[in-house]
XYZ file of N, CA and C in Angstrom:
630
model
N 0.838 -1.203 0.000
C 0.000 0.000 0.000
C 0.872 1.252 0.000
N 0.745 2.630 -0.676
C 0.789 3.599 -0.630
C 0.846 4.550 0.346
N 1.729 5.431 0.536
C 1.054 6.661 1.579
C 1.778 7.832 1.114
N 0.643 8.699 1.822
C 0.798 10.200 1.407
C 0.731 11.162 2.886
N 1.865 11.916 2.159
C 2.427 12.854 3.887
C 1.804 13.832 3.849
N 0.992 14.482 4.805
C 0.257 16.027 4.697
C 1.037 16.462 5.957
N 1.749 17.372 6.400
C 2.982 17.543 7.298
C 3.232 18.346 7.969
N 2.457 20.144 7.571
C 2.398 21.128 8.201
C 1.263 21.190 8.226
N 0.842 22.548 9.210
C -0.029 23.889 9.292
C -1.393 23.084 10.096
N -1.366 21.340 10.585
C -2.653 20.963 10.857
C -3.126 20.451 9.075
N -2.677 20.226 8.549
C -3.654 20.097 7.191
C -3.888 18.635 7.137
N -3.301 17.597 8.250
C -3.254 16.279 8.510
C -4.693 16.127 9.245
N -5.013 17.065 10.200
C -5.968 16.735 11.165
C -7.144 17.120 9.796
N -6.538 17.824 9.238
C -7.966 18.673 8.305
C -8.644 17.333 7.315
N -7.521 16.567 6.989
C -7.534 15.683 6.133
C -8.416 13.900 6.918
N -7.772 14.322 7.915
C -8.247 12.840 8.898
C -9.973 13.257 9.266
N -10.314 14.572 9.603
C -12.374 14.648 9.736
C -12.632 15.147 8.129
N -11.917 14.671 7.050
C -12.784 15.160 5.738
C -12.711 16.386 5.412
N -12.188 17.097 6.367
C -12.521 18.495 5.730
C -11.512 19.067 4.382
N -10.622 18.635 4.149
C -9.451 18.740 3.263
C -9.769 17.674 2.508
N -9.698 17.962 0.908
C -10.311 17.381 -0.112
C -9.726 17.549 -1.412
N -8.346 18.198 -1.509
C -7.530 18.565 -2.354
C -6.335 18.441 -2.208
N -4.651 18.213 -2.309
C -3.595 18.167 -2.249
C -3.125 18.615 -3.773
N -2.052 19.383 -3.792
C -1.286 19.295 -4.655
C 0.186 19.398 -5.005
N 0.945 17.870 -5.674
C 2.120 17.722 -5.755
C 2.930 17.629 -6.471
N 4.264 18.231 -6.712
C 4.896 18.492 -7.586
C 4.835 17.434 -8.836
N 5.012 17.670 -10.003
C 5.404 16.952 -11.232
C 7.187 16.917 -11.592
N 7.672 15.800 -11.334
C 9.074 15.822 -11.806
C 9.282 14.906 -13.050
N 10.004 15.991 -14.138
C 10.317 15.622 -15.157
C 11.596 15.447 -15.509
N 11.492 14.527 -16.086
C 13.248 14.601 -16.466
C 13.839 15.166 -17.224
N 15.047 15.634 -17.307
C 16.036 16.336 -18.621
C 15.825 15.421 -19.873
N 16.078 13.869 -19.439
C 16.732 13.375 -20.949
C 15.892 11.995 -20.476
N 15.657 11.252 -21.281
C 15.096 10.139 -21.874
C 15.841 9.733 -22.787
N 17.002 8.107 -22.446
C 17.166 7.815 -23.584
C 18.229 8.385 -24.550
N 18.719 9.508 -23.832
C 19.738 10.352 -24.354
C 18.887 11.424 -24.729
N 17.659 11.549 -25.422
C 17.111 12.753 -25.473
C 16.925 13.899 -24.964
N 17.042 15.051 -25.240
C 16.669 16.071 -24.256
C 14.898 16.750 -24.236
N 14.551 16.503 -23.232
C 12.993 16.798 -23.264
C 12.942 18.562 -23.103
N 12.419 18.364 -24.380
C 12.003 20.077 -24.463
C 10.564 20.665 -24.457
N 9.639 19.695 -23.863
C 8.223 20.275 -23.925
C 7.064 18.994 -23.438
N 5.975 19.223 -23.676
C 4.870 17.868 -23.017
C 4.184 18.249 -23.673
N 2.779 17.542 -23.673
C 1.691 17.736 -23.968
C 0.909 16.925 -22.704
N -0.657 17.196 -22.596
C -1.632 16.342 -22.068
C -1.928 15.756 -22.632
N -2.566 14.044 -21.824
C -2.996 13.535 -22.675
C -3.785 12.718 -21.628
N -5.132 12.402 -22.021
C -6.205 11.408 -21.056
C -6.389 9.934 -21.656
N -6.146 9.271 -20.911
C -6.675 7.948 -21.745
C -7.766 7.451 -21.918
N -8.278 6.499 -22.393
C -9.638 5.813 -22.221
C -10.452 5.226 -20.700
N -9.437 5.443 -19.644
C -10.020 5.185 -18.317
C -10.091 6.467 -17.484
N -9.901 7.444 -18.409
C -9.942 9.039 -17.402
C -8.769 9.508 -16.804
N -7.746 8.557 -17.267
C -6.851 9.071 -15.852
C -5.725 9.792 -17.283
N -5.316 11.002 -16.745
C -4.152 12.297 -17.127
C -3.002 11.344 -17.013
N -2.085 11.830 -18.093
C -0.574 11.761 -17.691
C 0.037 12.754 -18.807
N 1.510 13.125 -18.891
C 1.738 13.927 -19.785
C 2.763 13.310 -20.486
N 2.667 13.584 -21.927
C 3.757 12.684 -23.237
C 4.810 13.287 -23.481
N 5.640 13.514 -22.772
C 6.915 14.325 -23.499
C 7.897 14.322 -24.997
N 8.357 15.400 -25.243
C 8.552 16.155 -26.475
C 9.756 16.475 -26.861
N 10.650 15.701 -27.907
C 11.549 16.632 -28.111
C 11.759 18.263 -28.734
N 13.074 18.705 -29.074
C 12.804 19.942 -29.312
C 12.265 20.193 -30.678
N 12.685 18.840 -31.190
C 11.378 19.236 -32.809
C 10.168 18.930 -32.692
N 9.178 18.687 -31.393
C 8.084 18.549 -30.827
C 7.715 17.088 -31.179
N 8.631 16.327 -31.461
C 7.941 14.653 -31.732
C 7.852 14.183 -30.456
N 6.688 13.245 -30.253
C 7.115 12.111 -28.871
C 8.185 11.352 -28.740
N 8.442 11.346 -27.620
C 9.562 10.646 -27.479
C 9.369 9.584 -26.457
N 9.662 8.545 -27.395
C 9.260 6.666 -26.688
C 9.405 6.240 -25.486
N 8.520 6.264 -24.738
C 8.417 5.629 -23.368
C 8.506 6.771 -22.142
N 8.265 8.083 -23.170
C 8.570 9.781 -22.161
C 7.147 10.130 -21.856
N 6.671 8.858 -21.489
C 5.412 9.519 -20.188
C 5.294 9.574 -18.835
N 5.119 10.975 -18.413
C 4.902 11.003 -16.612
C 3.435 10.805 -16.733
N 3.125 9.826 -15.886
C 2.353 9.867 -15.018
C 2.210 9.703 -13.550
N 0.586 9.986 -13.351
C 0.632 10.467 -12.009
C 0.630 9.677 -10.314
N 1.268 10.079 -9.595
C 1.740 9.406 -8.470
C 0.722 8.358 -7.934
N -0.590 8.738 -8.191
C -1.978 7.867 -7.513
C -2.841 7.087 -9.173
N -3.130 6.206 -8.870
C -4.200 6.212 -9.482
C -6.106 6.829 -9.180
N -6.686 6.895 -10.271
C -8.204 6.587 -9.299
C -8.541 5.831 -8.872
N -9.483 6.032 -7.850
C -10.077 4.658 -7.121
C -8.934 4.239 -6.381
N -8.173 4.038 -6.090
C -7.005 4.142 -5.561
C -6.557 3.854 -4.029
N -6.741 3.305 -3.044
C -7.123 3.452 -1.632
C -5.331 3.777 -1.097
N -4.870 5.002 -0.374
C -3.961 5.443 0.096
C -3.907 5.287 1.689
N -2.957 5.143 2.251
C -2.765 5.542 3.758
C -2.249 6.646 4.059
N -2.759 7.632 4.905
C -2.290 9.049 5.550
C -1.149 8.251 6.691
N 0.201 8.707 5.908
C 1.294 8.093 6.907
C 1.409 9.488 8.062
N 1.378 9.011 9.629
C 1.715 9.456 10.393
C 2.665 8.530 11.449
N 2.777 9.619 12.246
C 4.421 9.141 13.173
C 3.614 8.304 14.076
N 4.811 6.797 14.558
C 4.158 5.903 15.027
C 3.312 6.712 16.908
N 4.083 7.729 17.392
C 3.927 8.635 18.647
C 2.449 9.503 18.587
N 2.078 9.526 17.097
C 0.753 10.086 17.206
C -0.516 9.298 16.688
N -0.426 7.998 16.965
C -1.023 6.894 16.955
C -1.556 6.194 17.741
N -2.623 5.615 18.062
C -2.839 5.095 19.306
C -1.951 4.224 19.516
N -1.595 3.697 20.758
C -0.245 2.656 21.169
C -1.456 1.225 20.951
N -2.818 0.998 21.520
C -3.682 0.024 21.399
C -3.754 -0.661 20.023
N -3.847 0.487 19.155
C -3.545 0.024 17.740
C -2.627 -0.683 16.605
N -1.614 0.103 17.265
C -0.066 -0.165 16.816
C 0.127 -1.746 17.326
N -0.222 -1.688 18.695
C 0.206 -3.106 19.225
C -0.240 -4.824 18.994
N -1.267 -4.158 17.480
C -2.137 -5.168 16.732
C -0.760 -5.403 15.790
N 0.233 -5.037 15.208
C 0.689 -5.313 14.388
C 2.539 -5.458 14.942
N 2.737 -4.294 15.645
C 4.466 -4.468 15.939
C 4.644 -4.419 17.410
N 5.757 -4.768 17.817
C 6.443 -5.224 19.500
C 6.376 -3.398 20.004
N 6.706 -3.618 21.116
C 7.688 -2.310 21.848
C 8.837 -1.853 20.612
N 9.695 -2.807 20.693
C 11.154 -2.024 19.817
C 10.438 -1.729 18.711
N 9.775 -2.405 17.784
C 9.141 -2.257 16.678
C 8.922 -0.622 16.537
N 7.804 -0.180 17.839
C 7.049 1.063 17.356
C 8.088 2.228 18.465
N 8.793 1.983 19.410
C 9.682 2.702 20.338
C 11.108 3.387 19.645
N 11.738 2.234 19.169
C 12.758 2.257 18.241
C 12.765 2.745 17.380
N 11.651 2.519 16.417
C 11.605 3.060 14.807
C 12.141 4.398 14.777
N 12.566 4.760 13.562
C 12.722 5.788 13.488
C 11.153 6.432 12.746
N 10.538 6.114 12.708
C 9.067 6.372 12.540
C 7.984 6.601 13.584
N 8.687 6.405 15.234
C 8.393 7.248 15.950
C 7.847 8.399 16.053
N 9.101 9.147 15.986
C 8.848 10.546 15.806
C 9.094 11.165 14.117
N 8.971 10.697 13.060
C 8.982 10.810 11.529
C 8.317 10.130 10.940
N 7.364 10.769 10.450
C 6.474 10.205 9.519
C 6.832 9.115 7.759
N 8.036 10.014 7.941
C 8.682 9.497 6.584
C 8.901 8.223 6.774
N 9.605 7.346 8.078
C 9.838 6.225 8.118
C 8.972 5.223 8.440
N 7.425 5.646 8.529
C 6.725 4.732 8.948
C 6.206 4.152 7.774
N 5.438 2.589 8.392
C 5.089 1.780 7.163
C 3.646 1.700 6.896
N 3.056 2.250 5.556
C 1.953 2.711 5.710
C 0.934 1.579 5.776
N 1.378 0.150 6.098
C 0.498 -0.710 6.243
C -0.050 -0.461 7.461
N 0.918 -0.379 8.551
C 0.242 -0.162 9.785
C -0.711 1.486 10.282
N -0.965 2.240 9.117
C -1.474 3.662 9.451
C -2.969 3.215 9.791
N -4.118 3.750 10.383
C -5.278 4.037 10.603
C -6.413 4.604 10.016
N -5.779 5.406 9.438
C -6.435 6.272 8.429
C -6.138 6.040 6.744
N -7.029 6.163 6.169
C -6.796 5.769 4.470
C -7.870 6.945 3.780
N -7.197 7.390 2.949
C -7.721 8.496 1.416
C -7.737 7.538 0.512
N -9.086 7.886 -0.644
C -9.374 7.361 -1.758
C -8.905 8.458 -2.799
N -8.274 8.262 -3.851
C -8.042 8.969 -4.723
C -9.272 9.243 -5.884
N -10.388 10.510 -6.337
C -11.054 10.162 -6.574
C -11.039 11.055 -8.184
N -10.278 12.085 -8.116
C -9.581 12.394 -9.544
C -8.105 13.350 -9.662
N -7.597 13.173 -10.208
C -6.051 13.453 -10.257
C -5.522 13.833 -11.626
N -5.054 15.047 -12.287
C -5.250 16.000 -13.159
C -3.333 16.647 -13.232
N -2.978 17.166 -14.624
C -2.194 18.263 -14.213
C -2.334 19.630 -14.201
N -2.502 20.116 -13.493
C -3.003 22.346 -13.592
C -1.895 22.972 -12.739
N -1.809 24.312 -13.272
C -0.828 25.110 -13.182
C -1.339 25.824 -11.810
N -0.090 25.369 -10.689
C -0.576 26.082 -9.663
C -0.986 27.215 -9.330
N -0.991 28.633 -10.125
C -2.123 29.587 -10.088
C -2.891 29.739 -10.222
N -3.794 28.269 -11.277
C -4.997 27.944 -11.830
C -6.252 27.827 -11.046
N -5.416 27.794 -9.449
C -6.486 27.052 -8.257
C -7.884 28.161 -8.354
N -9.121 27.691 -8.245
C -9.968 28.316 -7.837
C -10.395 28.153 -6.677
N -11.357 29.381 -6.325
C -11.925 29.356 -5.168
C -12.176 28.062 -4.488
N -13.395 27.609 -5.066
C -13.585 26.146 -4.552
C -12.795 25.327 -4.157
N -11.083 25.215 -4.974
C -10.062 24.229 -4.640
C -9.179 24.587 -3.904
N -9.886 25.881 -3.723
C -8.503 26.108 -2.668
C -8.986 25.979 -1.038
N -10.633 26.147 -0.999
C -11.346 25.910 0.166
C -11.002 24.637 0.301
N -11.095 23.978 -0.606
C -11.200 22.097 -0.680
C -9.520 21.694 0.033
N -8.806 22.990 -0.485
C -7.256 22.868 0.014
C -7.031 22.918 1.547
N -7.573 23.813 2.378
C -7.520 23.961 3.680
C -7.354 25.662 3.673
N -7.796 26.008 2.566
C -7.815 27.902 2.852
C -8.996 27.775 3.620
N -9.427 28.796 4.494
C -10.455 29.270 5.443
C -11.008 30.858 4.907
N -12.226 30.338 4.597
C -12.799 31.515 4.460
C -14.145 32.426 5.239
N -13.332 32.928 5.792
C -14.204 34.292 6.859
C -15.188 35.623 6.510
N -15.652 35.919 7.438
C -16.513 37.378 7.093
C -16.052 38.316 8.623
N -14.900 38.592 8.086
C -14.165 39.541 8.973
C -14.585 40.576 9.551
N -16.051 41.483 8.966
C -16.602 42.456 9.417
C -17.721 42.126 9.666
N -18.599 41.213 9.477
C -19.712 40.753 9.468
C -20.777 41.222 8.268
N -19.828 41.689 7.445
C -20.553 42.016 6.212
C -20.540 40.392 4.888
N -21.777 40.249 4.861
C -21.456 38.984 3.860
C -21.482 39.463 2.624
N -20.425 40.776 2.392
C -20.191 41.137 1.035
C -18.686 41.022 1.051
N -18.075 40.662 2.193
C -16.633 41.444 2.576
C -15.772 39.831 3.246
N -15.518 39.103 2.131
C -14.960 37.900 2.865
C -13.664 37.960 3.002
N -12.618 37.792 3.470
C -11.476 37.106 3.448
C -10.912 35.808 3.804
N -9.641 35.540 3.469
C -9.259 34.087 3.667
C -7.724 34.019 4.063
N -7.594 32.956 4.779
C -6.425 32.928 5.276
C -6.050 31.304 5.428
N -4.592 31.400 5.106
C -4.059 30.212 5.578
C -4.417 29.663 7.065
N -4.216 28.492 7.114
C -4.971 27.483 8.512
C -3.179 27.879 9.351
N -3.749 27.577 10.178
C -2.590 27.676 11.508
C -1.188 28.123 11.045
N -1.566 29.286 10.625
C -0.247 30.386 10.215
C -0.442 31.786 10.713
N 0.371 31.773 11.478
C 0.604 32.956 12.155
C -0.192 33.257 13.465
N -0.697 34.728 13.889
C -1.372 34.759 14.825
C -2.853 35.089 14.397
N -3.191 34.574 13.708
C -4.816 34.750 12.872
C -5.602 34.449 14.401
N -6.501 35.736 13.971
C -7.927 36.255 15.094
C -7.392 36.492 16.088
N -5.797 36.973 16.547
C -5.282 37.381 18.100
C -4.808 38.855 17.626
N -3.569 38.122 16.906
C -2.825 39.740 16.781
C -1.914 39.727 15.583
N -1.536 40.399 14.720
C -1.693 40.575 13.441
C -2.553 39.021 12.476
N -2.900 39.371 12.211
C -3.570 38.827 10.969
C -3.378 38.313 10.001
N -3.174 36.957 9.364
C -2.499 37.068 8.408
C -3.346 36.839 7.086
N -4.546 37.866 6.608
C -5.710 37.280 5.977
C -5.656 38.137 4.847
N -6.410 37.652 3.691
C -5.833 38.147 1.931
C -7.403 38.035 1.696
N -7.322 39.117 0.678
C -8.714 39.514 -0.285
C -8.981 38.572 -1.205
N -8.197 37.278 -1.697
C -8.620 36.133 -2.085
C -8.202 34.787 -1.964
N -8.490 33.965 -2.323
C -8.321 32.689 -1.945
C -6.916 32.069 -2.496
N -6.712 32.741 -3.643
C -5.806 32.361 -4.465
C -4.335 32.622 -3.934
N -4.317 34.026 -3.407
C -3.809 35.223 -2.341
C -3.126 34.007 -1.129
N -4.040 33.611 -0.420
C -4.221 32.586 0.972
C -3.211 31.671 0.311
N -3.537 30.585 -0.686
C -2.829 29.397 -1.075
C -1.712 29.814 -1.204
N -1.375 30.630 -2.002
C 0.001 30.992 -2.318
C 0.621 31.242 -1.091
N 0.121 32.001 -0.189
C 1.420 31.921 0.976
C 1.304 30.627 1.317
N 0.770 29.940 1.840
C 0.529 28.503 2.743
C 1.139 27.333 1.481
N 0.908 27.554 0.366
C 2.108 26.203 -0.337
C 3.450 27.172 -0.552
N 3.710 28.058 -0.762
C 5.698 28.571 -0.166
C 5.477 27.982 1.013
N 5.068 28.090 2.246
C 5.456 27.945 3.397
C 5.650 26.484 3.177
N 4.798 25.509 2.755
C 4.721 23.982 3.196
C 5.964 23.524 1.944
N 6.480 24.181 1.268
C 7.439 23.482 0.438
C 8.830 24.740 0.602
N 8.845 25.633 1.110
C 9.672 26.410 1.782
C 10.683 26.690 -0.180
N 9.989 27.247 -0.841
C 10.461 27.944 -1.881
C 9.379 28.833 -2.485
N 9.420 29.073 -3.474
C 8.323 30.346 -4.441
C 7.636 29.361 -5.411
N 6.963 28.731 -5.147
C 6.158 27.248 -5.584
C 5.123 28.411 -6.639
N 4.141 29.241 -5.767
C 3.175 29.710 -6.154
C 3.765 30.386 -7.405
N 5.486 31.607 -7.252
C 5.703 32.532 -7.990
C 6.141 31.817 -9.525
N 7.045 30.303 -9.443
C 7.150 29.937 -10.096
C 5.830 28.917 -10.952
N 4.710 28.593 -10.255
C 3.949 28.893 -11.479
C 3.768 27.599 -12.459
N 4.367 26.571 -11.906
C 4.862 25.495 -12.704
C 3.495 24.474 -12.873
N 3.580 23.368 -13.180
C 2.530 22.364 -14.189
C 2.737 21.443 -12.779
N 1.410 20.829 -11.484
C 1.761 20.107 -10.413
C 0.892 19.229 -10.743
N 0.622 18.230 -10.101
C -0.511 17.095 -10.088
C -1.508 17.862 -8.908
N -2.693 17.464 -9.477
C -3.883 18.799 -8.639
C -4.327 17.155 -8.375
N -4.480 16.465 -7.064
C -5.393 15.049 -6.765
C -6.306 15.466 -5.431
N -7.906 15.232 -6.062
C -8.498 14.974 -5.324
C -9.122 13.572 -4.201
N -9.599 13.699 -3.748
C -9.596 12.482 -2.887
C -10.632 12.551 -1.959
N -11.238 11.441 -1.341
C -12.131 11.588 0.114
C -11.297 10.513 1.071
N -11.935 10.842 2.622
C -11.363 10.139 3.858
C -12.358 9.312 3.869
N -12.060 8.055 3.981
C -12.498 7.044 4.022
C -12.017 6.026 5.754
N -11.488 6.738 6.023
C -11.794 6.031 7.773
C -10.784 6.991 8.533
């Protein structure tokens, strides 16, 4: 089985009661195929719905066996890997010893745990490539943006990243759109200019399924 890390800001807890319904993760392409140098993609859907992209040399032909596709399938059943320490111990102790879950280095790191033993599982329910500025409103709510009525005017909304900063105490950290919100909160969760650069990511939706 599969697993997928959600890692900052609370967007794990958001993801474990349903409320988070969107992720989106980088696309890595390669330089060369084959000796080729990949100079471009196209989209392309197959006959079962599911996206991947055909890569291109620089005289725009395909180039043999230069398809990315995407990390999940649909339908797909995933485990939300978390650290063995934020797990029930009752649970854990259905499957590994003391040293097993004490020792691990999956303890306290999510990265090292084995997502057979996780609790929680996401269904993958469609999975796409779009250009991370593309997000709309809707996907970015679906993302874990929060959207408020700061004055109590329901003409006057704003939105803000989830557990960033001192939001509703003392400064504020809230934007006139949604799009605004995401962009700070994916720099922060990938700690570069994700949003400024603008690039082609895998947009996968999904539901919580336990």
């Amino acid at each position: 089985m599969k697993g997928i890390i959600f890692n900052k800001y609370g967007l794990e807890d958001e993801v474990i009661v349903g409320k988070k319904t969107i992720t989106k993760r980088p696309i890595i392409m390669p330089d060369k195929i084959n000796g080729i140098t990949v100079a471009g993609w196209t989209k392309y859907r197959n006959a079962l719905g599911q996206w991947d992209l055909v890569l291109t040399d620089e005289d725009e032909f395909t180039i043999e066996g230069g398809n990315v596709i995407p990390p999940y399938e649909i339908g797909e059943i995933i485990a939300i890997k978390q650290s063995y320490n934020n797990i029930k111990y009752a649970f854990l102790r259905k499957f590994l010893n003391d040293d097993e879950i004490f020792k691990s280095k999956g303890y306290k790191n999510k990265m090292f745990v084995n997502p057979v033993f996780m609790p929680h599982h996401i269904q993958i329910t469609n999975i796409y490539p779009t250009y991370v500025q593309d997000i709309t409103e809707e996907e970015a709510l679906a993302a874990g943006i929060i959207k408020f009525n700061k004055y109590r005017d329901e003409k006057d909304y704003n939105y803000v990243d989830p557990n960033v900063g001192y939001w509703r105490c003392f400064g504020w950290n809230d934007y006139k759109t949604p799009q605004e919100a995401y962009g700070v909160l994916i720099n922060k969760i990938y700690g570069k200019n994700v949003w400024e650069e603008n690039e082609m990511w895998w947009t996968i939706e999904f539901k919580t399924i336990d």
